[in-house]
Amino acid sequence: MITTWRDPKTEQSIVEDISLEEPWRLVEHFSTLTRLSGSEDEAKAVAYITGRLDDWGVPYVVHRPTCLISLPGPATLRTLGPAERSFRVKTPSFSPSTGGQEVTGELVYVPGRQASGIGDLFSAGRPAPPRDLRGKIVLTEGLGIAARGLDLAGSGAIAAIFINPGEGIHEGITTTSWGSPDLDSLGRVPPVPILAINHPDGEALKALLQEGLVQVAFSNQVEIGWRQIPVTVAEIAGAQAADEFVLFHGHLDSWHVGVGDNATGDATLLEIARVFHQHRDQLRRTIRMAWWSGHSHGRYAGSTWYADTFAIDLAENCVAHVNCDSPGCRWATEYRDVNWMAEAAELGREAIRDVTGQDATGERPLRAGDCSFNNLGISTYLMLSSTMPLDLVHEKGYYAVGGCGGNVAWHTEADTLEIADRDNLLRDMRVYATTLLRTLNAPIHPLDYRATVDEIEEQVGRYQAAAGDAFDFSPSLQATRNLRHTLDRFYGVAETLLGREVDDTAVRRTNTLQRMLARALVTLSYSRDGRFRQDPARSIPPLPDLAPATELADVAPGSDRYHVLRTHLTRGQNRLVWDLRRAERRIAETVE
Ligand SMILES: [Zn+2]
């Protein structure tokens, strides 16, 4: 089968050469560097990586794009009355700043909630609070990152303090502009300064409010500006189809010394570069390894710059991209809800089973991490890898975080050397190496887009059920079924090519069509802002053009909102049907 293709002998000889020596040296070195985007410490990290690449003769380029970066400075908070007391607070990247000037106001508590899971961390918040918050400083629960701060627009509040779920205060970023903004994504920052406070202090403030009026004074400083950041890209050319490539990438920048997030990922990238370069004669396609800057302080600015700058090359030749964030962390022994697109689920599951003996579970990739290639339509798998077992999470009283294998040291001063785990890192590196090798060497790309079409059909079915009689999705369902039938014939032929070479003419033609399918299906399924733009950094529902179907059941037929929704869905459906039909015809021409 296409998705289970493997070459055990080659695989074993390469995967066996992966060891901990080089990766652990990097992890130890990086545990001394606070790698803020564009900083001196980050430059030292780049020098370390390029130094090793030089030693081994791995070709690379360090790009220096100018991106919009925001570095949080100090923040203060104190109560003025009834009693005076200072609290420890942080402010996130891209928060509006008071420039260090104290601003005073009355504190009001607006009940919020903590994220229920990692997907929830990146989602939009509640609808705007119903109360009149003019001139008030809002105290609420949450991390204060991603889209939540935006919900205060129009409330009249002058600031918001988010109570984090635990002892630590998590660093974060508030803009929902994915990468540096263009005209479409300007203004995707919260309207007011954002602060974060830890749970005990937040509860103390809530207790004070129970007793009566509380006046507070706060200040923050946040630097925002266009600055040069380093983007390091190494390349090992494939021996047969060098134009076809896999992009393997992770972020170099960090909050504090960021060992679990993401020195372990940087080490994985470097070890794969070392070992794959040694075995370059056995690699049939090209692999590019990229260490991004601007992830933490530019909302994925480095990977987005790369997606923009190399858009045409990526759209034509990239087989898949693989994001490596937070592998090899302490206690992370399970592969649960691993992010992979439907077409890559089988590949990911098989590789994890072959390396670890575990049955992994997967989920649809979140709109997070450096997955800056959804609009371009590029398949992906393994954004995060191993994670802590749920019972251990509960036993420790941990809560949902966005990395570090589930350790709550994520995005805090505590993400130090003890968060990395040697055994888990070695195992995760072997998982990455195995999936990458199969993608690089399988004659037919080991991605099955029938699974993607099935996922689309199921999703349209769900939207139809939600919309009831208020909207007819049968043209979408018809188009998915037609494509599915044609793909059955296409993959029937493709299976017969598995014994051929990667540069065989029929193999190359088949793979070009597979990449064309990805450009249609991934783009439709994960984005709506156009192939060369970026959807916002907030959760994106499946087939976002059709997602408003879920609202239709709740609006009165004939109301203004009803007509707006139907107009929206008609346009969304046109896009879906058009793209599916075009893909279907191109495939049909080749299998007749
Ligand atoms: Zn990360």
Coordinates of C-alpha atoms and ligand atoms in Angstrom, one line a residue:
M1 CA 0.0 0.0 0.0
I2 CA 1.1 3.5 -0.7
T3 CA 0.9 4.8 2.9
T4 CA 2.7 1.7 4.4
W5 CA 5.6 1.6 1.9
R6 CA 8.9 1.0 3.7
D7 CA 12.5 0.0 2.9
P8 CA 13.5 -1.7 6.2
K9 CA 17.2 -2.2 5.4
T10 CA 17.9 1.4 4.5
E11 CA 15.7 2.7 7.3
Q12 CA 17.5 0.6 9.9
S13 CA 20.9 1.6 8.7
I14 CA 20.0 5.3 9.0
V15 CA 17.9 5.3 12.1
E16 CA 20.6 3.2 14.0
D17 CA 23.0 6.1 13.5
I18 CA 20.9 8.5 15.4
S19 CA 22.4 9.0 18.8
L20 CA 22.2 11.4 21.8
E21 CA 25.7 12.8 21.8
E22 CA 25.2 15.8 19.4
P23 CA 21.6 16.5 20.4
W24 CA 22.3 16.6 24.1
R25 CA 25.3 18.9 23.6
L26 CA 23.0 21.3 21.9
V27 CA 20.3 21.0 24.6
E28 CA 22.9 21.7 27.3
H29 CA 24.3 24.7 25.4
F30 CA 20.9 26.2 24.6
S31 CA 19.9 25.8 28.3
T32 CA 22.2 28.8 28.9
L33 CA 20.7 31.0 26.1
T34 CA 17.6 33.2 26.3
R35 CA 16.8 33.1 22.6
L36 CA 14.5 36.2 22.1
S37 CA 13.9 36.7 18.4
G38 CA 16.7 38.8 16.9
S39 CA 18.7 38.8 20.1
E40 CA 22.4 38.2 20.8
D41 CA 21.7 34.9 22.6
E42 CA 19.7 33.7 19.6
A43 CA 22.6 34.7 17.3
K44 CA 24.8 32.5 19.5
A45 CA 22.4 29.6 18.9
V46 CA 22.5 30.2 15.2
A47 CA 26.3 30.2 15.3
Y48 CA 26.3 26.9 17.2
I49 CA 24.1 25.2 14.6
T50 CA 25.9 26.6 11.6
G51 CA 29.2 25.7 13.2
R52 CA 28.2 22.1 13.4
L53 CA 26.8 22.2 9.9
D54 CA 30.1 23.6 8.7
D55 CA 32.0 20.8 10.5
W56 CA 30.0 18.2 8.8
G57 CA 29.8 19.9 5.4
V58 CA 26.0 20.2 5.3
P59 CA 25.1 23.1 3.0
Y60 CA 22.9 25.9 4.5
V61 CA 21.9 29.5 4.1
V62 CA 21.1 32.0 6.9
H63 CA 18.4 34.4 5.6
R64 CA 17.9 37.6 7.5
P65 CA 14.4 38.9 6.8
T66 CA 12.9 42.0 8.5
C67 CA 9.8 41.0 10.4
L68 CA 7.5 42.6 12.9
I69 CA 8.7 41.4 16.3
S70 CA 7.4 42.3 19.8
L71 CA 9.4 41.8 23.0
P72 CA 7.6 42.3 26.3
G73 CA 9.3 44.4 28.9
P74 CA 8.5 44.7 32.6
A75 CA 5.0 45.1 34.0
T76 CA 3.7 46.1 37.4
L77 CA 0.5 45.9 39.3
R78 CA -0.5 47.1 42.8
T79 CA -3.6 47.7 44.7
L80 CA -4.1 51.3 45.9
G81 CA -7.0 50.6 48.2
P82 CA -8.4 49.4 50.6
A83 CA -4.8 48.1 51.2
E84 CA -1.6 48.7 49.2
R85 CA 0.1 45.6 47.9
S86 CA 2.2 44.7 44.9
F87 CA 1.7 41.7 42.7
R88 CA 4.0 39.9 40.2
V89 CA 2.6 40.2 36.7
K90 CA 3.8 39.7 33.1
T91 CA 2.7 41.3 29.8
P92 CA 2.6 39.4 26.5
S93 CA 4.1 40.1 23.1
F94 CA 2.1 42.6 21.1
S95 CA 0.1 43.9 24.0
P96 CA -0.6 47.6 23.9
S97 CA 1.8 49.4 26.2
T98 CA 1.5 52.2 28.8
G99 CA 5.2 53.0 28.1
G100 CA 5.9 52.3 31.8
Q101 CA 3.5 54.9 33.0
E102 CA 1.1 53.8 35.7
V103 CA -2.6 53.7 34.9
T104 CA -5.2 53.5 37.6
G105 CA -8.7 52.2 37.6
E106 CA -11.3 50.2 39.3
L107 CA -10.9 46.4 39.2
V108 CA -13.9 44.3 38.1
Y109 CA -14.2 40.6 37.9
V110 CA -15.6 39.0 34.8
P111 CA -15.9 35.3 35.2
G112 CA -13.8 33.4 32.5
R113 CA -12.6 29.9 32.2
Q114 CA -9.3 28.2 31.7
A115 CA -8.7 26.3 28.4
S116 CA -10.1 22.8 28.5
G117 CA -7.4 21.4 26.2
I118 CA -4.6 22.4 23.9
G119 CA -7.0 23.2 21.0
D120 CA -8.9 25.5 23.2
L121 CA -5.7 27.5 24.0
F122 CA -5.7 28.9 20.5
S123 CA -9.4 29.4 20.1
A124 CA -11.4 32.6 20.3
G125 CA -12.8 33.5 23.6
R126 CA -16.3 34.2 24.8
P127 CA -18.5 36.8 23.2
A128 CA -17.8 40.3 24.5
P129 CA -18.9 40.7 28.1
P130 CA -22.4 42.1 28.3
R131 CA -21.5 44.6 31.1
D132 CA -20.6 48.2 30.7
L133 CA -16.9 48.1 31.4
R134 CA -16.0 51.7 30.6
G135 CA -12.9 52.8 32.4
K136 CA -12.6 49.4 34.3
I137 CA -9.7 47.0 34.6
V138 CA -11.0 43.5 33.9
L139 CA -9.9 40.6 36.0
T140 CA -10.7 37.2 34.4
E141 CA -9.4 33.7 33.9
G142 CA -7.2 32.5 31.0
L143 CA -3.8 32.8 29.6
G144 CA -4.4 36.1 27.9
I145 CA -2.8 34.9 24.7
A146 CA -4.1 34.3 21.2
A147 CA -7.6 35.7 20.5
R148 CA -8.9 36.1 24.0
G149 CA -7.7 39.7 24.5
L150 CA -9.4 40.7 21.3
D151 CA -12.8 40.0 22.7
L152 CA -12.6 43.1 24.9
A153 CA -13.0 45.4 21.8
G154 CA -16.0 47.6 22.3
S155 CA -16.3 46.8 26.0
G156 CA -14.8 50.1 27.1
A157 CA -12.4 48.4 29.5
I158 CA -8.9 50.0 29.8
A159 CA -6.9 46.8 30.6
A160 CA -7.3 43.1 31.3
I161 CA -5.6 40.9 33.8
F162 CA -5.7 37.2 33.0
I163 CA -5.4 34.8 35.9
N164 CA -3.2 31.8 34.8
P165 CA -4.2 28.4 36.0
G166 CA -1.2 27.6 38.1
E167 CA 1.8 28.9 40.1
G168 CA 3.7 30.0 37.0
I169 CA 2.9 33.0 34.8
H170 CA 3.1 31.9 31.2
E171 CA 4.6 34.1 28.5
G172 CA 2.7 34.5 25.3
I173 CA 1.6 36.5 22.4
T174 CA -1.7 38.3 21.8
T175 CA -1.8 39.3 18.1
T176 CA -3.8 37.1 15.8
S177 CA -2.0 38.3 12.7
W178 CA -0.2 35.1 11.5
G179 CA 3.3 36.3 10.8
S180 CA 4.1 39.9 9.9
P181 CA 0.9 41.8 9.0
D182 CA -0.2 42.9 5.6
L183 CA -3.1 45.2 4.9
D184 CA -5.6 42.5 5.6
S185 CA -4.2 41.5 9.0
L186 CA -3.5 44.9 10.4
G187 CA -5.5 45.6 13.6
R188 CA -5.5 42.0 14.8
V189 CA -4.1 43.0 18.2
P190 CA -6.1 43.5 21.4
P191 CA -7.4 47.0 22.0
V192 CA -6.0 47.4 25.6
P193 CA -3.0 46.4 27.6
I194 CA -3.0 42.8 28.7
L195 CA -1.4 41.4 32.0
A196 CA -1.1 37.9 33.3
I197 CA -1.0 37.0 37.0
N198 CA -0.6 33.6 38.7
H199 CA -3.4 31.7 40.2
P200 CA -2.8 32.4 44.0
D201 CA -2.4 36.1 43.4
G202 CA -5.4 36.2 41.1
E203 CA -7.5 34.5 43.8
A204 CA -6.2 37.0 46.3
L205 CA -7.4 39.9 44.1
K206 CA -10.8 38.2 43.7
A207 CA -11.1 37.8 47.5
L208 CA -10.4 41.6 47.9
L209 CA -13.1 42.3 45.4
Q210 CA -15.6 40.3 47.5
E211 CA -14.9 42.7 50.3
G212 CA -15.6 45.8 48.2
L213 CA -14.2 48.3 45.8
V214 CA -10.6 47.7 44.7
Q215 CA -8.5 50.4 43.0
V216 CA -5.4 49.2 41.2
A217 CA -2.5 50.8 39.3
F218 CA -0.6 49.0 36.6
S219 CA 2.0 49.6 34.0
N220 CA 3.7 47.7 31.2
Q221 CA 6.3 48.1 28.5
V222 CA 6.2 46.3 25.2
E223 CA 8.6 46.8 22.4
I224 CA 7.2 46.4 18.9
G225 CA 9.2 47.0 15.7
W226 CA 10.5 45.7 12.4
R227 CA 13.7 43.9 13.0
Q228 CA 16.1 41.4 11.3
I229 CA 15.7 37.9 12.5
P230 CA 17.8 34.8 11.4
V231 CA 16.2 32.0 9.4
T232 CA 18.7 29.1 9.0
V233 CA 17.9 26.6 6.2
A234 CA 20.1 23.5 5.5
E235 CA 19.5 21.4 2.5
I236 CA 20.5 17.8 1.6
A237 CA 19.8 17.2 -2.1
G238 CA 18.0 14.0 -3.0
A239 CA 19.9 11.6 -5.2
Q240 CA 17.0 11.0 -7.7
A241 CA 14.2 13.7 -7.6
A242 CA 16.0 16.6 -6.1
D243 CA 13.3 19.1 -7.0
E244 CA 10.8 17.3 -4.8
F245 CA 11.4 18.1 -1.2
V246 CA 10.3 17.7 2.4
L247 CA 10.5 20.7 4.7
F248 CA 11.4 19.7 8.3
H249 CA 11.4 22.7 10.7
G250 CA 11.1 24.1 14.2
H251 CA 11.6 27.3 16.1
L252 CA 15.0 28.4 17.4
D253 CA 13.7 31.4 19.4
S254 CA 12.4 30.8 22.9
W255 CA 10.8 32.2 26.0
H256 CA 13.5 32.2 28.7
V257 CA 15.9 29.3 28.0
G258 CA 13.2 27.2 26.5
V259 CA 14.6 23.7 26.8
G260 CA 11.5 21.7 26.2
D261 CA 10.2 24.4 23.9
N262 CA 12.1 24.1 21.7
A263 CA 15.8 23.3 22.3
T264 CA 14.9 19.6 22.0
G265 CA 13.3 20.2 18.7
D266 CA 16.4 22.2 17.5
A267 CA 18.5 19.3 18.5
T268 CA 16.3 16.8 16.6
L269 CA 16.7 18.9 13.5
L270 CA 20.4 19.1 13.9
E271 CA 20.8 15.3 14.5
I272 CA 18.6 14.5 11.4
A273 CA 20.8 16.9 9.4
R274 CA 24.0 15.1 10.6
V275 CA 22.8 11.6 10.0
F276 CA 20.9 12.2 6.8
H277 CA 23.9 14.0 5.3
Q278 CA 26.1 11.0 6.1
H279 CA 23.5 8.8 4.3
R280 CA 22.8 11.3 1.5
D281 CA 23.3 8.7 -1.3
Q282 CA 20.4 6.8 0.2
L283 CA 18.0 9.8 0.1
R284 CA 15.9 9.9 -3.1
R285 CA 14.3 13.3 -2.5
T286 CA 15.6 16.5 -1.0
I287 CA 15.2 17.4 2.7
R288 CA 15.3 21.0 3.9
M289 CA 15.8 21.7 7.6
A290 CA 14.8 25.1 8.8
W291 CA 15.3 26.7 12.2
W292 CA 12.9 29.6 12.5
S293 CA 13.1 32.8 14.5
G294 CA 10.1 35.0 15.2
H295 CA 7.9 32.1 16.4
S296 CA 7.3 33.3 19.9
H297 CA 7.7 37.0 19.4
G298 CA 6.4 37.4 15.8
R299 CA 3.5 34.9 15.8
Y300 CA 5.4 32.5 13.5
A301 CA 7.1 35.4 11.6
G302 CA 10.1 33.3 10.3
S303 CA 8.1 30.4 8.9
T304 CA 5.5 32.8 7.4
W305 CA 8.3 34.8 5.8
Y306 CA 9.6 31.6 4.3
A307 CA 6.1 30.6 3.1
D308 CA 5.8 34.0 1.4
T309 CA 9.3 34.2 -0.1
F310 CA 9.4 30.7 -1.4
A311 CA 5.7 30.3 -2.1
I312 CA 5.9 29.2 -5.7
D313 CA 8.6 26.6 -5.0
L314 CA 6.7 25.3 -2.0
A315 CA 3.5 25.1 -4.0
E316 CA 5.0 23.2 -6.8
N317 CA 7.5 21.0 -5.2
C318 CA 7.0 20.5 -1.5
V319 CA 5.7 17.0 -0.7
A320 CA 5.0 17.7 3.0
H321 CA 6.2 19.8 5.8
V322 CA 6.9 18.5 9.3
N323 CA 7.0 20.8 12.3
C324 CA 9.2 19.7 15.2
D325 CA 8.1 21.4 18.5
S326 CA 8.8 20.1 22.0
P327 CA 9.9 16.5 21.4
G328 CA 11.8 14.5 24.0
C329 CA 10.3 16.1 27.2
R330 CA 10.2 14.7 30.7
W331 CA 7.4 12.2 31.3
A332 CA 6.2 12.4 27.7
T333 CA 5.8 8.8 26.9
E334 CA 2.6 8.7 24.9
Y335 CA 1.6 9.6 21.4
R336 CA -1.9 11.0 22.0
D337 CA -3.8 13.3 19.7
V338 CA -0.8 13.7 17.5
N339 CA -1.5 16.4 14.9
W340 CA -1.6 15.1 11.4
M341 CA -3.8 15.7 8.3
A342 CA -6.0 12.9 7.2
E343 CA -3.8 11.9 4.3
A344 CA -0.9 11.4 6.6
A345 CA -2.6 9.6 9.5
E346 CA -1.6 6.1 8.3
L347 CA 2.0 7.1 7.7
G348 CA 2.3 8.7 11.1
R349 CA 0.6 5.8 13.0
E350 CA 2.7 3.1 11.2
A351 CA 6.0 4.9 11.9
I352 CA 5.2 5.4 15.6
R353 CA 4.1 1.8 15.9
D354 CA 7.3 0.5 14.1
V355 CA 9.6 2.6 16.3
T356 CA 7.8 2.5 19.7
G357 CA 5.3 -0.4 19.5
Q358 CA 2.6 2.1 20.5
D359 CA -0.7 2.7 19.0
A360 CA -0.9 6.5 18.5
T361 CA -4.1 8.5 18.3
G362 CA -4.2 11.5 16.0
E363 CA -6.2 14.7 15.5
R364 CA -6.8 17.4 12.9
P365 CA -3.9 19.9 13.1
L366 CA -4.5 23.0 15.2
R367 CA -4.1 26.4 13.7
A368 CA -0.9 26.8 15.8
G369 CA 2.8 26.0 15.7
D370 CA 4.8 26.9 12.6
C371 CA 2.1 25.4 10.4
S372 CA 2.3 28.4 8.1
F373 CA 1.7 26.4 4.9
N374 CA -2.0 25.6 5.1
N375 CA -3.0 28.4 2.7
L376 CA -0.4 27.1 0.3
G377 CA -2.0 23.7 0.6
I378 CA 0.8 21.6 2.0
S379 CA 0.2 18.4 3.9
T380 CA 1.7 18.0 7.4
Y381 CA 2.1 15.6 10.3
L382 CA 3.7 15.5 13.7
M383 CA 3.7 19.1 14.9
L384 CA 4.0 17.9 18.5
S385 CA 5.0 14.3 19.1
S386 CA 5.0 12.6 22.5
T387 CA 3.1 13.9 25.5
M388 CA 2.4 13.0 29.2
P389 CA -0.2 10.3 29.9
L390 CA -3.5 11.9 31.1
D391 CA -3.5 10.1 34.4
L392 CA -0.1 11.6 35.2
V393 CA -1.4 15.1 34.1
H394 CA -4.2 14.7 36.6
E395 CA -2.1 13.2 39.3
K396 CA 0.2 16.2 39.2
G397 CA -2.6 18.7 39.0
Y398 CA -1.4 19.9 35.7
Y399 CA -3.5 21.8 33.1
A400 CA -3.5 22.2 29.3
V401 CA -0.4 23.8 27.9
G402 CA 0.8 24.2 24.3
G403 CA 4.1 22.3 24.4
C404 CA 6.9 20.8 26.6
G405 CA 5.1 17.4 26.3
G406 CA 2.5 18.6 28.8
N407 CA 4.9 20.0 31.4
V408 CA 3.5 23.2 32.9
A409 CA 7.0 24.7 32.8
W410 CA 6.0 25.6 29.2
H411 CA 6.6 29.3 28.4
T412 CA 8.0 30.0 31.9
E413 CA 11.4 30.4 33.7
A414 CA 11.1 26.7 34.7
D415 CA 11.5 25.3 31.2
T416 CA 15.1 24.4 32.0
L417 CA 17.4 21.3 31.5
E418 CA 15.3 19.1 33.7
I419 CA 12.4 19.3 31.3
A420 CA 14.4 17.4 28.6
D421 CA 14.5 13.6 28.8
R422 CA 17.3 11.7 27.1
D423 CA 15.3 8.4 26.4
N424 CA 12.2 10.2 25.2
L425 CA 14.3 12.5 22.9
L426 CA 16.1 9.5 21.3
R427 CA 12.8 7.8 20.7
D428 CA 11.2 10.9 19.3
M429 CA 14.1 11.5 17.0
R430 CA 13.7 8.0 15.6
V431 CA 10.0 8.6 15.0
Y432 CA 10.8 11.7 13.1
A433 CA 13.6 10.1 11.1
T434 CA 11.4 7.1 10.2
T435 CA 8.4 9.2 8.9
L436 CA 10.8 11.6 7.1
L437 CA 12.7 8.7 5.4
R438 CA 9.5 7.1 4.1
T439 CA 8.3 10.5 2.7
L440 CA 11.7 11.1 1.1
N441 CA 12.1 7.6 -0.4
A442 CA 8.6 6.1 -1.2
P443 CA 8.2 6.0 -5.0
I444 CA 4.6 7.3 -4.6
H445 CA 4.2 10.0 -1.9
P446 CA 2.9 8.0 1.1
L447 CA -0.1 10.3 1.6
D448 CA -3.6 9.0 0.7
Y449 CA -5.9 11.9 -0.3
R450 CA -8.9 9.6 -0.4
A451 CA -8.8 9.9 3.4
T452 CA -8.9 13.7 3.0
V453 CA -11.8 13.6 0.6
D454 CA -13.6 11.2 3.0
E455 CA -13.0 13.7 5.8
I456 CA -14.4 16.5 3.7
E457 CA -17.5 14.5 2.8
E458 CA -18.1 13.7 6.5
Q459 CA -17.7 17.3 7.4
V460 CA -20.1 18.5 4.7
G461 CA -22.5 15.9 6.1
R462 CA -22.2 17.4 9.5
Y463 CA -22.8 20.9 8.2
Q464 CA -25.8 19.6 6.2
A465 CA -27.3 18.1 9.4
A466 CA -26.7 21.3 11.3
A467 CA -28.3 23.5 8.6
G468 CA -31.3 21.2 8.1
D469 CA -33.6 22.5 5.4
A470 CA -32.1 26.0 5.5
F471 CA -29.3 25.2 3.1
D472 CA -28.6 22.5 0.4
F473 CA -25.1 21.1 0.4
S474 CA -25.9 18.4 -2.2
P475 CA -23.6 20.0 -4.8
S476 CA -20.7 19.8 -2.4
L477 CA -21.5 16.2 -1.6
Q478 CA -21.8 15.3 -5.3
A479 CA -18.5 16.9 -6.0
T480 CA -16.7 15.0 -3.2
R481 CA -18.2 11.7 -4.3
N482 CA -17.2 12.2 -7.9
L483 CA -13.7 13.0 -6.9
R484 CA -13.6 10.0 -4.5
H485 CA -14.6 7.6 -7.4
T486 CA -11.9 9.0 -9.7
L487 CA -9.4 8.8 -6.9
D488 CA -10.1 5.1 -6.5
R489 CA -9.1 4.5 -10.1
F490 CA -6.1 6.8 -9.7
Y491 CA -4.7 5.1 -6.6
G492 CA -5.4 1.7 -8.3
V493 CA -2.9 2.7 -11.0
A494 CA -0.5 4.3 -8.5
E495 CA -0.3 1.0 -6.5
T496 CA 1.2 -0.7 -9.6
L497 CA 4.1 1.9 -9.6
L498 CA 5.4 1.1 -6.1
G499 CA 8.2 -1.0 -7.5
R500 CA 9.6 1.7 -9.7
E501 CA 12.2 4.4 -9.1
V502 CA 11.4 7.8 -7.7
D503 CA 12.5 9.5 -11.0
D504 CA 10.4 7.2 -13.3
T505 CA 8.3 9.3 -15.6
A506 CA 5.0 7.7 -14.6
V507 CA 5.9 8.0 -10.9
R508 CA 6.8 11.6 -11.2
R509 CA 3.5 12.4 -13.1
T510 CA 1.5 10.6 -10.4
N511 CA 3.3 12.5 -7.6
T512 CA 2.7 15.9 -9.4
L513 CA -1.0 15.0 -9.3
Q514 CA -0.8 14.1 -5.6
R515 CA 0.8 17.5 -4.8
M516 CA -1.9 19.2 -6.9
L517 CA -4.6 17.3 -4.9
A518 CA -3.0 18.6 -1.7
R519 CA -3.1 22.2 -3.0
A520 CA -6.8 21.8 -3.6
L521 CA -7.9 19.8 -0.5
V522 CA -5.6 21.2 2.2
T523 CA -6.3 24.8 1.2
L524 CA -10.1 24.2 1.2
S525 CA -10.1 22.3 4.4
Y526 CA -7.9 24.6 6.5
S527 CA -8.2 28.1 5.1
R528 CA -10.3 30.7 3.5
D529 CA -8.1 33.7 3.0
G530 CA -6.5 32.8 -0.3
R531 CA -3.5 30.7 -1.2
F532 CA -1.0 33.4 -0.8
R533 CA -2.4 35.1 2.4
Q534 CA -2.6 33.8 6.0
D535 CA -5.8 33.1 7.9
P536 CA -5.7 34.5 11.4
A537 CA -4.0 32.8 14.3
R538 CA -7.2 31.6 16.0
S539 CA -8.9 28.3 15.7
I540 CA -10.2 27.6 12.2
P541 CA -13.1 25.2 11.8
P542 CA -12.9 22.4 9.1
L543 CA -13.9 23.8 5.7
P544 CA -14.1 27.3 7.2
D545 CA -16.0 28.6 4.2
L546 CA -18.9 26.3 5.1
A547 CA -18.6 26.4 8.9
P548 CA -21.3 29.1 9.4
A549 CA -23.8 26.3 8.6
T550 CA -23.7 25.5 12.3
E551 CA -25.3 28.9 13.0
L552 CA -28.2 28.5 10.6
A553 CA -30.3 26.3 12.9
D554 CA -30.3 29.1 15.6
V555 CA -31.5 32.0 13.4
A556 CA -35.1 32.8 12.5
P557 CA -35.9 31.9 8.8
G558 CA -36.3 35.1 6.8
S559 CA -34.3 37.2 9.3
D560 CA -31.5 39.4 8.2
R561 CA -28.9 37.0 9.7
Y562 CA -30.5 34.1 7.9
H563 CA -30.1 35.7 4.5
V564 CA -26.5 36.8 5.2
L565 CA -25.6 33.3 6.3
R566 CA -27.2 31.7 3.2
T567 CA -25.4 34.2 0.9
H568 CA -22.1 33.4 2.6
L569 CA -22.6 29.6 2.3
T570 CA -23.6 29.9 -1.4
R571 CA -20.2 31.6 -2.1
G572 CA -18.4 29.1 0.1
Q573 CA -20.0 26.2 -1.6
N574 CA -19.1 27.6 -5.1
R575 CA -15.4 27.7 -4.1
L576 CA -15.6 24.1 -2.8
V577 CA -17.4 22.6 -5.8
W578 CA -15.2 24.5 -8.3
D579 CA -11.9 23.4 -6.7
L580 CA -13.1 19.8 -6.3
R581 CA -14.3 19.6 -9.9
R582 CA -11.1 21.0 -11.3
A583 CA -9.1 18.5 -9.3
E584 CA -11.3 15.7 -10.4
R585 CA -11.0 16.5 -14.1
R586 CA -7.2 16.7 -14.0
I587 CA -7.0 13.3 -12.3
A588 CA -9.7 11.8 -14.6
E589 CA -7.7 12.9 -17.7
T590 CA -4.7 10.8 -16.6
V591 CA -6.5 7.6 -15.6
E592 CA -8.8 7.2 -18.7
Ligands
ZN1 ZN 7.2 25.8 20.6

